[in-house]
Coordinates of C-alpha atoms in Angstrom, one line a residue:
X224 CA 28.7 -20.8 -23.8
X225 CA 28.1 -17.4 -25.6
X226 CA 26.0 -19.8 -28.2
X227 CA 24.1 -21.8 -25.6
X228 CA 23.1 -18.6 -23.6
X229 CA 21.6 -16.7 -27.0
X230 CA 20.0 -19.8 -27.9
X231 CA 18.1 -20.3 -24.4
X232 CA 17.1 -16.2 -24.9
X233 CA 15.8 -16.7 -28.1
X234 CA 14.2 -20.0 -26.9
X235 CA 12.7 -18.3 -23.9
X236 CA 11.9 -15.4 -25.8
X237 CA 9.9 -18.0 -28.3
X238 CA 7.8 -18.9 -25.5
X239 CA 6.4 -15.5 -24.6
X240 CA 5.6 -14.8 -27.8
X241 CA 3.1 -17.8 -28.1
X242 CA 1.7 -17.2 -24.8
X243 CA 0.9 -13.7 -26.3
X244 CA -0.5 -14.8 -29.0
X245 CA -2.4 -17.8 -27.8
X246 CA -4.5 -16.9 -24.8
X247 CA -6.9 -19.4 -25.6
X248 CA -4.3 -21.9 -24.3
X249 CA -5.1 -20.6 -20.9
X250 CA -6.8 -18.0 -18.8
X251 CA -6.3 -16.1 -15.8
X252 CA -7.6 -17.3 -12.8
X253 CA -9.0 -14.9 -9.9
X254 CA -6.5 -14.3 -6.8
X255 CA -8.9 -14.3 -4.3
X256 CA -8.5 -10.4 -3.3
X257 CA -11.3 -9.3 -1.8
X258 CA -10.2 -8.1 1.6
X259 CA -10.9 -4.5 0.8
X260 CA -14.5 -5.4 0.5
X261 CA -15.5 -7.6 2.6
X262 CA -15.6 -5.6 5.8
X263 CA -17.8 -3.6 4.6
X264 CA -20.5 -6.0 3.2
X265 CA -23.4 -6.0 5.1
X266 CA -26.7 -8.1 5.4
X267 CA -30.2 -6.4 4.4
X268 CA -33.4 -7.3 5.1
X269 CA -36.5 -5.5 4.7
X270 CA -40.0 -6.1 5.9
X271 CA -43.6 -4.4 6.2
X272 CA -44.8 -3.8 9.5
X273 CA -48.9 -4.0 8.8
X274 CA -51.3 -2.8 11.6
X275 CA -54.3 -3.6 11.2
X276 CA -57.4 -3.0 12.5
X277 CA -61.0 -5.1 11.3
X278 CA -64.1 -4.0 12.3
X279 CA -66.5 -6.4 12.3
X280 CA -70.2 -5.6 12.6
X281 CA -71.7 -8.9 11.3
X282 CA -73.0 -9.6 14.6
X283 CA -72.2 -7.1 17.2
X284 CA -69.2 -4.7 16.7
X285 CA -66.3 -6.4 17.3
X286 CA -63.0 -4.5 16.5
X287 CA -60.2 -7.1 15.9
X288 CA -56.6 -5.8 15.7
X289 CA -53.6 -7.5 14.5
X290 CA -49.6 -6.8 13.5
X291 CA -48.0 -9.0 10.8
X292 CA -44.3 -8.5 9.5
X293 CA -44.5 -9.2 5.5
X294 CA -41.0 -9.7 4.4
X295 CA -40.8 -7.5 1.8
X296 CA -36.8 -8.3 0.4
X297 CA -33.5 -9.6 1.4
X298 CA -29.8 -9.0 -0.1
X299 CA -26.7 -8.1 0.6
X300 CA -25.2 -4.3 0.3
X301 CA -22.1 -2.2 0.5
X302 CA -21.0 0.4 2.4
X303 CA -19.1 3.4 0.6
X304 CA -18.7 5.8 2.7
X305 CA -17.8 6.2 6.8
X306 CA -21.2 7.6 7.3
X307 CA -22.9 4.6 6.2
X308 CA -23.5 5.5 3.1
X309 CA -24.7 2.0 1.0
X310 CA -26.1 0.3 -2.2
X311 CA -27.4 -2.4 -3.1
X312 CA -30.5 -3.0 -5.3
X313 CA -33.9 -1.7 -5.2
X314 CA -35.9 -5.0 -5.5
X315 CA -34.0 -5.8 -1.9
X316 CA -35.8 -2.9 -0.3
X317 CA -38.8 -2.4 -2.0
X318 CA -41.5 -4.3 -4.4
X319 CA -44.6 -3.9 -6.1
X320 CA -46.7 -6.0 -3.6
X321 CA -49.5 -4.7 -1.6
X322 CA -48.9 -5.8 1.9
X323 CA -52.1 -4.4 3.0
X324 CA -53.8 -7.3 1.1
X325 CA -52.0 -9.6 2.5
X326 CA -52.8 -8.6 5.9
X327 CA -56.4 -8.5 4.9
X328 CA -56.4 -11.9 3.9
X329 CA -54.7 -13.0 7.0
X330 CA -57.2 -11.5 9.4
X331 CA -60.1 -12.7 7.8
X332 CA -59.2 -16.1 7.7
X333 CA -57.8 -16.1 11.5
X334 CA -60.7 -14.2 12.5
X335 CA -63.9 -15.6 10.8
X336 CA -62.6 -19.3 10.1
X337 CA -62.6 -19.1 6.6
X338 CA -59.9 -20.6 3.9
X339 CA -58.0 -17.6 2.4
X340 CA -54.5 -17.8 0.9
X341 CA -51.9 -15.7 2.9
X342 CA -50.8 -13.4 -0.4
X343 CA -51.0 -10.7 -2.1
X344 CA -54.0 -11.5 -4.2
X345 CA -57.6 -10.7 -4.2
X346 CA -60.1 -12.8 -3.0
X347 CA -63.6 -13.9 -3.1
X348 CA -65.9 -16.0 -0.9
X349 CA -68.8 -18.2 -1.4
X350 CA -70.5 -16.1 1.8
X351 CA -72.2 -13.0 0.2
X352 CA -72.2 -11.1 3.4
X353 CA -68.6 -12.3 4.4
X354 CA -67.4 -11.5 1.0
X355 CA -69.1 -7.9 1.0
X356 CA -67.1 -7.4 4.3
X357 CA -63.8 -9.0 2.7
X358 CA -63.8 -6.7 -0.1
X359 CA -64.5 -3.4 2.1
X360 CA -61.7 -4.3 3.6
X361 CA -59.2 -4.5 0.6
X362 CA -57.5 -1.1 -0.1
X363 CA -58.3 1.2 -1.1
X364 CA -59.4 3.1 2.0
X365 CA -63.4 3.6 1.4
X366 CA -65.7 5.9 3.8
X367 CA -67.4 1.9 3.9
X368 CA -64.4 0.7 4.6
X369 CA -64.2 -2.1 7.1
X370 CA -60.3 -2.3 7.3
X371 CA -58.0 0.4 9.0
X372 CA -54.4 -0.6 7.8
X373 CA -51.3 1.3 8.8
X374 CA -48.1 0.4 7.4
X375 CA -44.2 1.1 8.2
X376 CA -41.6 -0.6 5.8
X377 CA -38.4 -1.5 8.1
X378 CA -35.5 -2.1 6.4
X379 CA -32.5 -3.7 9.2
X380 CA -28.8 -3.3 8.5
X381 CA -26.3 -6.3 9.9
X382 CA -22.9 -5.3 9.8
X383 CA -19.5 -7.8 8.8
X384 CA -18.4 -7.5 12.8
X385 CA -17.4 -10.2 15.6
X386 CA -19.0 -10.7 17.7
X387 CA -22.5 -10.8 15.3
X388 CA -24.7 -7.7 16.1
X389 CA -28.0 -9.6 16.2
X390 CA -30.2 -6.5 16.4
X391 CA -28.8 -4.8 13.2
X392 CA -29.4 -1.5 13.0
X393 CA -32.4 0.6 10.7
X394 CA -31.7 2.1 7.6
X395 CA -33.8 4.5 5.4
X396 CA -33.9 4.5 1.5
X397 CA -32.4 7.9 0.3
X398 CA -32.9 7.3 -3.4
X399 CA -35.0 3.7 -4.9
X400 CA -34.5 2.7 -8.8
X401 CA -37.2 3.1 -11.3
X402 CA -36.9 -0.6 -11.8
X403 CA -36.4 -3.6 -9.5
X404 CA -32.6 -4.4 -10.7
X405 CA -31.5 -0.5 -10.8
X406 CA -29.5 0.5 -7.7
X407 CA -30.5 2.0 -4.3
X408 CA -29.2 3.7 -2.3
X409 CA -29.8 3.9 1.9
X410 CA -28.6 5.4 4.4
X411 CA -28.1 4.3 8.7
X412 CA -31.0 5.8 11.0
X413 CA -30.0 6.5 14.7
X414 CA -26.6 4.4 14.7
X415 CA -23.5 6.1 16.3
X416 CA -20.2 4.0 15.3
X417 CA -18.0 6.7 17.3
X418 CA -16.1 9.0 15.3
X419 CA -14.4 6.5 12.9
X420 CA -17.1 5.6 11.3
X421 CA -17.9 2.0 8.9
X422 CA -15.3 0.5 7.1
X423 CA -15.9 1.4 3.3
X424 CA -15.4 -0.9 0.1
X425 CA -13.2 1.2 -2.7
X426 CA -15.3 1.5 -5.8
X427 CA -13.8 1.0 -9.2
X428 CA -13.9 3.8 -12.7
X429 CA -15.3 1.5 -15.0
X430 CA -15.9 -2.3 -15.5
X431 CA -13.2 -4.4 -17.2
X432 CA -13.2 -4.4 -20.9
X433 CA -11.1 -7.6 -21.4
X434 CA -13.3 -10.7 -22.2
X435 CA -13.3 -13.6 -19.4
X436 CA -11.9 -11.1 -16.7
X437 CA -11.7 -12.6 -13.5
X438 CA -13.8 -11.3 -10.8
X439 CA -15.0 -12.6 -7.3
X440 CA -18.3 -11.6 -5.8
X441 CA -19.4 -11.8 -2.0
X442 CA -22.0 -11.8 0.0
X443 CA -24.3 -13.3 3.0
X444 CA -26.3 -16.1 3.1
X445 CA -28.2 -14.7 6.1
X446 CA -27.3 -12.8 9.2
X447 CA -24.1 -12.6 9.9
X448 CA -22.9 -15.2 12.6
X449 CA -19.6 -17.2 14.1
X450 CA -20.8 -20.0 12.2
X451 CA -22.2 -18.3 9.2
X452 CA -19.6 -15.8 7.5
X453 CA -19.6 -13.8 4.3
X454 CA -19.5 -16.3 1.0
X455 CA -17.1 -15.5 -1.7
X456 CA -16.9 -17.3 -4.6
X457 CA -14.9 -16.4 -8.1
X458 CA -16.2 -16.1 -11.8
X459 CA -15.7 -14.5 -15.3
X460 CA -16.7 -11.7 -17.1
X461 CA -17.8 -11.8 -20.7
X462 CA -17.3 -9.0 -22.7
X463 CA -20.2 -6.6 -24.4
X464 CA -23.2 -6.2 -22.0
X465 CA -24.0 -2.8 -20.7
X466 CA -26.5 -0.7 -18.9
X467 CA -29.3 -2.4 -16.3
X468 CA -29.1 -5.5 -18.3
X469 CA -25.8 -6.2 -17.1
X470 CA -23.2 -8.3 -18.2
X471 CA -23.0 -11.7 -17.8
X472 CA -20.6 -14.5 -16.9
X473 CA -19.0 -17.2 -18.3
X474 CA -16.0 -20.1 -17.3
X475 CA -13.7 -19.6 -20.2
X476 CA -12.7 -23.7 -20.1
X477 CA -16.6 -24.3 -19.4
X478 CA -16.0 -26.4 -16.4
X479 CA -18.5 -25.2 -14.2
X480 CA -21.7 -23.2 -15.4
X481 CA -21.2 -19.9 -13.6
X482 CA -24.2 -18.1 -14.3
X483 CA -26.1 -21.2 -12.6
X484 CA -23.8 -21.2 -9.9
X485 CA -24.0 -17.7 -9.5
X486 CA -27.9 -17.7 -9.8
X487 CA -28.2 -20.0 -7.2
X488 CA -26.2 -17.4 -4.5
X489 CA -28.0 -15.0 -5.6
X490 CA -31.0 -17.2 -4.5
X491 CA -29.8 -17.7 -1.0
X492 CA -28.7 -13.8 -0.4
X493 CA -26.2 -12.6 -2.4
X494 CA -28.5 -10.4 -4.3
X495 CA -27.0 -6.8 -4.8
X496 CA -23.8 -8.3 -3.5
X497 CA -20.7 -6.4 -4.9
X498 CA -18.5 -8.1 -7.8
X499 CA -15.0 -7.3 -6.8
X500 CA -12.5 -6.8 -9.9
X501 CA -9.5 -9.3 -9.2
X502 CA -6.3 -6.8 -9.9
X503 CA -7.1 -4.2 -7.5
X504 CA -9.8 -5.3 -5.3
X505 CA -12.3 -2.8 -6.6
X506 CA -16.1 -3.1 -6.7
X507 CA -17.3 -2.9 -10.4
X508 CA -20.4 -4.0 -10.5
X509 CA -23.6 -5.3 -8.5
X510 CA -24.9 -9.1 -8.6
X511 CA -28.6 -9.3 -10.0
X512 CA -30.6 -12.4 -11.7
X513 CA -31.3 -15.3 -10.0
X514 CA -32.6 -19.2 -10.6
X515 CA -30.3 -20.3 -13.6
X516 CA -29.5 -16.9 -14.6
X517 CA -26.7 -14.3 -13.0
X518 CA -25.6 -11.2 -14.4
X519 CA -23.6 -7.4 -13.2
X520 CA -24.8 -4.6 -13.5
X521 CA -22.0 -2.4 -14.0
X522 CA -20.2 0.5 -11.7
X523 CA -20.8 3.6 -14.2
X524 CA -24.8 2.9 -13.3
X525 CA -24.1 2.8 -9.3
X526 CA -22.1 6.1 -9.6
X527 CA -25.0 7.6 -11.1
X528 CA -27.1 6.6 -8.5
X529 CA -25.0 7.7 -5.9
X530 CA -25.1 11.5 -7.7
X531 CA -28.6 11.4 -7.9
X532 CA -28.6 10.6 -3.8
X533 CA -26.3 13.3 -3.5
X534 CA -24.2 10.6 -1.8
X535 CA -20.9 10.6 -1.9
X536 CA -18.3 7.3 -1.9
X537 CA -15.3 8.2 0.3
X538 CA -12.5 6.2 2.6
X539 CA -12.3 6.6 6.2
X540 CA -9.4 6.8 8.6
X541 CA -10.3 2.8 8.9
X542 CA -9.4 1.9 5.7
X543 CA -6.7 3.8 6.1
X544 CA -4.9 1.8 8.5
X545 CA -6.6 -1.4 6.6
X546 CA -4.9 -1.0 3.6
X547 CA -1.2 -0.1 5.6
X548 CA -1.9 -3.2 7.7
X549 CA -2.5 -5.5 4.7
X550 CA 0.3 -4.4 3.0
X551 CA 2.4 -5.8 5.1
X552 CA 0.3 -8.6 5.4
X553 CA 0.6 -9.7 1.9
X554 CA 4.2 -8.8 1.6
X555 CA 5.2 -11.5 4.9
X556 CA 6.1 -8.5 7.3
X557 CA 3.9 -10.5 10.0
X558 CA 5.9 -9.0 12.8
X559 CA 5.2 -5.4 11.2
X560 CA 1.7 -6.7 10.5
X561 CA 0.7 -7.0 13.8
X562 CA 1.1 -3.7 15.5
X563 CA -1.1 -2.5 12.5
X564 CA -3.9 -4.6 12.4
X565 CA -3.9 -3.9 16.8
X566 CA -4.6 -0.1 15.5
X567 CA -7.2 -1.0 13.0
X568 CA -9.2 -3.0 15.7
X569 CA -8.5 -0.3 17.9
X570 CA -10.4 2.1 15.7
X571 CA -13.1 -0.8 14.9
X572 CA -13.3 -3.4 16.9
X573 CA -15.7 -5.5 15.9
X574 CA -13.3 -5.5 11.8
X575 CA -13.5 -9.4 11.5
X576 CA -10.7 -9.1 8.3
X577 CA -8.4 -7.7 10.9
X578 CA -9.0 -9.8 13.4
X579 CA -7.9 -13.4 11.5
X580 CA -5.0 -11.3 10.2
X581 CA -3.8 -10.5 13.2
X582 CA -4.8 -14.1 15.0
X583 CA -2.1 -15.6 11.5
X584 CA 0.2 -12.5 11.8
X585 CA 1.0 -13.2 15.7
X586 CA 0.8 -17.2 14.4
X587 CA 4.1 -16.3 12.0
X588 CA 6.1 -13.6 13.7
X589 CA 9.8 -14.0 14.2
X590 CA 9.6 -18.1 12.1
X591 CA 11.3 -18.5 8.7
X592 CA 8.1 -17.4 6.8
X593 CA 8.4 -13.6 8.5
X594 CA 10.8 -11.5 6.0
X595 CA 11.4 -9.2 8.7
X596 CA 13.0 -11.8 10.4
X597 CA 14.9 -13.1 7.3
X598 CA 16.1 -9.3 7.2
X599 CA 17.2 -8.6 10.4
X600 CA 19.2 -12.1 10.3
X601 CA 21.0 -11.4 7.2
X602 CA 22.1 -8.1 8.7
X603 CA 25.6 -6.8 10.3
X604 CA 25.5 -8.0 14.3
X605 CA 27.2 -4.2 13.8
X606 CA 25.9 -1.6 16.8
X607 CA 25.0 1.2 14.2
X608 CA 22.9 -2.3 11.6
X609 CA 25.1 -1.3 8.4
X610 CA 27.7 -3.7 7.6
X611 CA 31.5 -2.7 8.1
X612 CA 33.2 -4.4 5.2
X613 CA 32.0 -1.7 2.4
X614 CA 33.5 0.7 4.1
X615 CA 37.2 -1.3 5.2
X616 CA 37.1 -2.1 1.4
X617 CA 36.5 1.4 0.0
X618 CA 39.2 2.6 2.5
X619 CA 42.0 0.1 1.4
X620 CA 40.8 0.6 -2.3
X621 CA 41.4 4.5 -2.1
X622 CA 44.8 4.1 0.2
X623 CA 46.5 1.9 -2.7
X624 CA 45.0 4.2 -5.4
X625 CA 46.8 7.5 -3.8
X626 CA 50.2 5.3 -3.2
X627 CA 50.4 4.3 -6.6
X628 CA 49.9 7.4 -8.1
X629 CA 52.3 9.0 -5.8
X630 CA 54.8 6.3 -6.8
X631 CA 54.3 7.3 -10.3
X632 CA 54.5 10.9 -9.9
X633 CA 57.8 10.2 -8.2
X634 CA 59.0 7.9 -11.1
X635 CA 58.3 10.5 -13.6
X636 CA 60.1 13.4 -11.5
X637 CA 63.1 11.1 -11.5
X638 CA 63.3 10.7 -15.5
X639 CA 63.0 14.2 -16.6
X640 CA 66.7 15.8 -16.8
X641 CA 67.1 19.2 -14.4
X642 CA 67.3 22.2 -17.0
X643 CA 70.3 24.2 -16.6
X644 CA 70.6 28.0 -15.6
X645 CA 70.5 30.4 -18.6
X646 CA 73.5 33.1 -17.9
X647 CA 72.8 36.7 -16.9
X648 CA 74.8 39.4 -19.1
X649 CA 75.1 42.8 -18.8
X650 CA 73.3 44.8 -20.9
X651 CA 76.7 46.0 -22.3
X652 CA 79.6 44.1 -20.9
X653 CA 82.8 45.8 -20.4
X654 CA 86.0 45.5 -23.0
X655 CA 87.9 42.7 -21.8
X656 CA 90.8 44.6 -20.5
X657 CA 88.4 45.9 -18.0
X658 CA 87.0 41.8 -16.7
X659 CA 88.5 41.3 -13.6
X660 CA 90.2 37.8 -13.6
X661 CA 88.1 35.4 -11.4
X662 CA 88.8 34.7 -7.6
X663 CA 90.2 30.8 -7.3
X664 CA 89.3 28.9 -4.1
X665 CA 87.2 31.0 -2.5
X666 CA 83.4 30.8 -1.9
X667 CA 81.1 33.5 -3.5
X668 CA 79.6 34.6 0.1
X669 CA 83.6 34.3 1.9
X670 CA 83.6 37.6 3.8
X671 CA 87.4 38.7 2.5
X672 CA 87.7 42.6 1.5
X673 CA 88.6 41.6 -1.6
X674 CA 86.0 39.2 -2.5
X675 CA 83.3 40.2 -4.9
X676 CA 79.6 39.1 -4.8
X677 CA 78.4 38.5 -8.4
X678 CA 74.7 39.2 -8.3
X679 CA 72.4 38.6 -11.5
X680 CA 71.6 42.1 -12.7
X681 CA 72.2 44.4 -15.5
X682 CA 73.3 47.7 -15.7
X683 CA 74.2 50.7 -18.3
X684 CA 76.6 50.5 -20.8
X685 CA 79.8 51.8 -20.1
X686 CA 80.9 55.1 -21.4
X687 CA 84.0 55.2 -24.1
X688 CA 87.2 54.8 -23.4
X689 CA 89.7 57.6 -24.4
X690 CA 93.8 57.3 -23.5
X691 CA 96.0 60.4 -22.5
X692 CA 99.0 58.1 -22.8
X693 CA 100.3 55.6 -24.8
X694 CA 99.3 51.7 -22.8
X695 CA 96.9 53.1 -20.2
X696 CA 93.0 53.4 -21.1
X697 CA 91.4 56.2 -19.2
X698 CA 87.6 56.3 -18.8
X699 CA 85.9 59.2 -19.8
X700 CA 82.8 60.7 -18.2
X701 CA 80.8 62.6 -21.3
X702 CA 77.8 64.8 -20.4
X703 CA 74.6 63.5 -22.0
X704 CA 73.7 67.1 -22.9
X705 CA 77.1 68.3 -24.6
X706 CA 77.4 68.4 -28.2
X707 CA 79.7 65.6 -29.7
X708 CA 81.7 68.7 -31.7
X709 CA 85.1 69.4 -30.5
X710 CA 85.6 72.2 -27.6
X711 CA 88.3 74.5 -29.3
X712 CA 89.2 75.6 -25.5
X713 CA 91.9 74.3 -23.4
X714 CA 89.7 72.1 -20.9
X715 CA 90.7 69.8 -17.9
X716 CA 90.2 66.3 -18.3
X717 CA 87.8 64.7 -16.2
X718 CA 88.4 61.2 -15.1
X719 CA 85.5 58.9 -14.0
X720 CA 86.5 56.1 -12.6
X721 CA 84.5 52.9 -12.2
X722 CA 84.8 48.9 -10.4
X723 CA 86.5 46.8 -12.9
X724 CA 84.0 44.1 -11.5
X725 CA 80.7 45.3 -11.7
X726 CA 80.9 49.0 -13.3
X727 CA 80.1 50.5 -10.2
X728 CA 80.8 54.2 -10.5
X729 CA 83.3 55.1 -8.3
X730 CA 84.2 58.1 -6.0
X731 CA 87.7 60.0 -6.8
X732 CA 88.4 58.3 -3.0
X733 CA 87.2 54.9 -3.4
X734 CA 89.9 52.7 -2.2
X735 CA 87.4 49.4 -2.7
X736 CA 83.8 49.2 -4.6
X737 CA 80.9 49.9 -2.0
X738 CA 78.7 47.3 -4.2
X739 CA 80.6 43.9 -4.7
X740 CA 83.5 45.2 -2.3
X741 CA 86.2 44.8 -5.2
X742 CA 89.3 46.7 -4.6
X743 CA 89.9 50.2 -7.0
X744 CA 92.8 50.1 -9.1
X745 CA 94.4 53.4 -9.7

């Protein structure tokens, strides 16, 4: 078994190496992430209000005045900050037509009857006098002039909210590009969204280096409606490609054409829409091109933009509560889900991300697909949640531990022999004709007069024994300070006596030893 289970590592093991080494035997293919974005993709359109006044003095003076809107651009932008900061790119907002020739045109064909292409061209007609009077009027202004034009570019905002807003609000443009696919960058005119502002789109450090990345971009087709929602679709980025020429993208198994695909949304709206880096959800980059053609161009070149503006990206308290609610979106805590995504509408209501969130959230609470609910079921029915048995376990383990190492202590005691007493000498014991002969059958503590209590101490040594008479030894008291010579005086003999059973000194009236209670022998 020890065989098989090496051989499946080594096998398994194999099998990641290869993939390493051979991603041309597949790609990564985009998860779809693009709910930090989307909210805050909005719908741009921007249009030339021309009013116009012709003064026609052909015939009588006759002073014929007209308004035209002259769509001027349409897109798709992003909001990066609560105030409403956005981007998206400058050929959306502005362009190099004249719209006061266009409303030239218009009004002299409407008003004199004459064929004349609505556009932004110059024209000439076959009528001297009409076409003296046609050119007067094209700008610019002359003292002969027989045009007054006034102009006011409009550019309308339609927010990612349900239900649609269908007035939009304005917008002004804070900084343009120098070219028609460099960023812009606008800002909201008169448009209070309460204190919590717009929800924001995160905006990534730099573009992904790693050929074929997968990316998704989004956008709108047109106003926002019920029946007409942001459009998201998924690509690949190829590697190389910097600055406003962007780079461009390619399906790494070259099933589908993506820059034709691409080209074609950017057709119906999706220009300036925000490519959305798969891992993270981050915007990296801007859609531009068009027709059969679709390229990025790439974050560091909005950033720059934005500085220039002196605008700054930043999240809002939205997001904030956005990004909590989806994470427990993603991770199946529906039940925890929807009490989150109820604070994020309560902040925006109109956040149509949250609001299908919450509509599937409330849709999966408390079933098998919740893990809350698969949580709370595999829990203890236990009043305090935790499960009992770790802790009846631990208890029993540490009981039988502390009885077997008391049984063990106990063994060991058993096995090791008791030492025996050492006996206590004297310092000097006394001669032994002076040991008294030991008491049989009594107790050491048995309270008789002549019983002696032998107690484990020492004491000084005894002095020398001198005899006056043949057969009977007579202790003799010497003082410490005498010299040893011999006194030739006559001198008494003193005699000390002392307990023959402990060396007590004794008085010349002692009948019994005030110590051990051991009767003096005279």
């Amino acid at each position: 078994m020890r065989r098989f289970g090496s051989a499946m590592a080594a096998f398994g093991g194999l099998l990641l190496a290869v993939a390493g080494v051979a991603p041309a035997l597949a790609h990564e293919h985009p998860s779809g992430i693009t709910d930090l974005v989307t909210p805050a993709v909005v719908r741009i359109e921007t249009t030339a209000r021309v009013d116009i006044t012709l003064l026609d003095h052909i015939g009588e003076l006759v002073h014929v005045e007209r308004s035209y809107e002259v769509p001027i651009g349409s897109g798709t932008g992003t909001v990066i900050n609560p105030d409403g900061g956005m981007v998206t790119l400058t050929r959306v907002v502005k362009n190099d037509l004249d719209v006061r020739i266009y409303a030239a045109n218009k009004i002299f064909a409407e008003h004199h009857k004459v064929k004349i292409p609505a556009d932004f061209e110059r024209h000439k007609l076959k009528d001297d006098l009409l076409n003296h009077h046609l050119q007067e009027c094209y700008p610019p202004k002359q003292p002969t002039a027989t045009c007054i034009i006034d102009v006011t570019t409009e550019i309308k905002v339609f927010p990612n909210i349900s239900p649609a807003d269908t007035e939009g609000f304005r917008a002004e443009i804070v900084r343009p590009g120098d070219k028609p696919d460099s960023p812009a960058v606008l800002k909201p005119v008169g448009r209070a969204d309460g204190s919590a502002g717009l929800p924001t789109a995160p905006l990534a450090a730099e573009v992904p280096a790693k050929d074929n990345s997968p990316v998704a971009v989004a956008g709108f087709t047109g106003r926002p409606a019920a029946n007409l929602p942001e459009t998201v679709d998924i690509a690949h980025l190829r590697a190389g490609g910097a600055g406003e020429g962007g780079r461009q993208f390619k399906d790494p198994e070259n099933k589908v054409n993506e820059p034709e695909k691409l080209g074609a949304l950017v057709d119906k709206g999706l220009l300036g829409g925000p490519v959305i880096e798969d891992k993270k959800g981050e915007v990296v980059g801007l859609l531009l091109g068009g027709g059969k053609d679709a390229r990025m161009i790439g974050i560091r070149e909005v950033t720059k933009a934005l500085a220039e503006a002196d605008v700054a990206p930043a999240r809002g308290p939205i997001d904030a509560a956005f990004e909590q609610a989806l994470t427990r979106f993603h991770t199946h805590y529906y039940g925890d889900a929807v009490p989150a995504f109820q604070r994020v509408l309560d902040l925006y209501p109109g956040h149509t991300v949250a609001a299908a969130h919450l509509k599937t959230s409330q849709a999966k609470r408390g079933t098998a697909e919740d893990e809350g609910t698969k949580r709370a079921a595999a829990s203890t029915d236990a009043p305090g949640g935790a499960p009992l048995w770790p802790f009846l376990v631990g208890g029993g383990l540490l009981v039988l531990v502390v009885l077997v190492a008391a049984i063990l202590l106990w063994r060991r005691r058993r096995s090791e022999p008791e030492p025996e007493p050492e006996p206590s000498l004297p310092a000097d014991p006394l001669p032994p004709t002076l040991n008294p002969p030991p008491v049989q059958g009594r107790s050491a503590f048995d309270e008789q007069v002549d019983s002696t209590i032998v107690v484990g101490r020492s004491f000084p040594a005894l002095p020398k024994i001198s005899s006056t008479s043949p057969g009977q030894p007579v202790l003799v008291a010497r003082d410490p300070g005498s010299s040893t010579a011999p006194d030739p005086r006559p001198a008494e003999t003193t005699v000390q006596k002392y307990c023959t059973g402990c060396g007590m000194r004794l008085g010349p009236a002692h009948s019994f030893c005030g110590y051990c209670g051991q009767p003096a022998k005279t």
